[in-house]
Amino acid sequence: MIREAAGESALETAAKRLERAVTLLEERLAERPASVSGGGLFDNGGHSLAAELEKSRAREKALEEAGAEASAALGRAILEIRAALNGAAPPVQSPET
């Protein structure tokens, strides 16, 4: 009986971590780049286009990092769920992994 309660707790903890990672990823994906002010992208000799390209690259990097974080969280959650289903304690991991 005690093992079942501990298993459910580990499952719930893993599910909550996974949910937080997915929520973070969804929030970052929902962010929209700022609209270009003024005329068009080609105004000012292409400076606006270059600025938008740089913003896009920064956003791409941020999304890649968020995806990597979500992937790592998913991996940890899978390990915790497997451990809970097998009746074993989940492996201890540092917060950075």
XYZ file of C-alpha atoms in Angstrom:
97
model
C 0.000 0.000 0.000
C 2.823 2.394 0.859
C 4.562 1.554 -2.422
C 1.422 2.419 -4.377
C 1.108 5.801 -2.685
C 4.766 6.540 -3.361
C 4.346 5.397 -6.980
C 1.374 7.654 -7.489
C 3.288 10.535 -5.995
C 6.209 9.971 -8.369
C 3.806 9.730 -11.304
C 2.066 12.922 -10.279
C 5.391 14.711 -9.861
C 6.585 13.557 -13.279
C 3.292 14.565 -14.889
C 3.467 18.027 -13.311
C 7.030 18.541 -14.539
C 6.037 17.487 -18.016
C 3.025 19.778 -17.969
C 5.191 22.732 -16.904
C 7.704 22.033 -19.686
C 4.966 21.813 -22.299
C 3.359 25.013 -21.013
C 6.706 26.829 -21.207
C 7.233 25.612 -24.755
C 3.702 26.658 -25.776
C 4.220 30.128 -24.268
C 7.449 30.622 -26.171
C 5.878 29.398 -29.396
C 2.944 31.771 -28.910
C 5.208 34.819 -28.724
C 4.890 36.837 -31.898
C 7.670 38.974 -33.301
C 6.994 42.694 -33.061
C 5.489 44.166 -36.193
C 7.651 46.438 -38.265
C 6.847 50.069 -37.601
C 6.639 52.615 -40.356
C 6.511 51.666 -44.030
C 7.651 48.264 -45.177
C 10.528 45.912 -44.700
C 12.422 47.424 -47.622
C 12.279 51.009 -46.352
C 15.468 52.573 -44.957
C 17.764 50.802 -47.392
C 17.025 47.302 -46.110
C 17.880 48.072 -42.483
C 14.420 46.985 -41.363
C 14.797 43.712 -43.239
C 18.171 43.070 -41.596
C 16.719 43.875 -38.179
C 13.794 41.512 -38.743
C 16.183 38.790 -39.879
C 18.235 39.225 -36.702
C 15.066 39.083 -34.574
C 14.028 35.913 -36.373
C 17.395 34.304 -35.729
C 17.213 35.206 -32.048
C 13.687 33.800 -31.855
C 14.816 30.606 -33.600
C 17.598 30.156 -31.045
C 15.193 30.752 -28.149
C 12.747 28.204 -29.576
C 15.530 25.656 -30.041
C 16.553 26.141 -26.403
C 12.949 25.825 -25.233
C 12.579 22.667 -27.293
C 15.742 21.214 -25.770
C 14.481 22.054 -22.269
C 11.117 20.440 -22.994
C 12.850 17.375 -24.431
C 15.032 17.024 -21.338
C 11.995 17.429 -19.071
C 10.143 14.803 -21.072
C 13.086 12.425 -20.743
C 13.198 12.939 -16.973
C 9.441 12.441 -16.724
C 9.649 9.194 -18.715
C 12.377 7.877 -16.393
C 10.344 8.806 -13.321
C 7.186 7.204 -14.684
C 9.046 3.998 -15.582
C 10.645 3.898 -12.150
C 7.286 4.452 -10.462
C 5.640 1.720 -12.527
C 8.469 -0.681 -11.670
C 8.211 0.169 -7.969
C 11.676 1.670 -7.837
C 12.703 5.084 -6.631
C 13.364 7.520 -9.515
C 17.010 8.347 -10.187
C 18.272 11.477 -8.468
C 19.166 14.158 -11.027
C 20.460 17.663 -10.694
C 18.094 20.518 -11.736
C 20.320 21.389 -14.705
C 19.761 18.036 -16.471
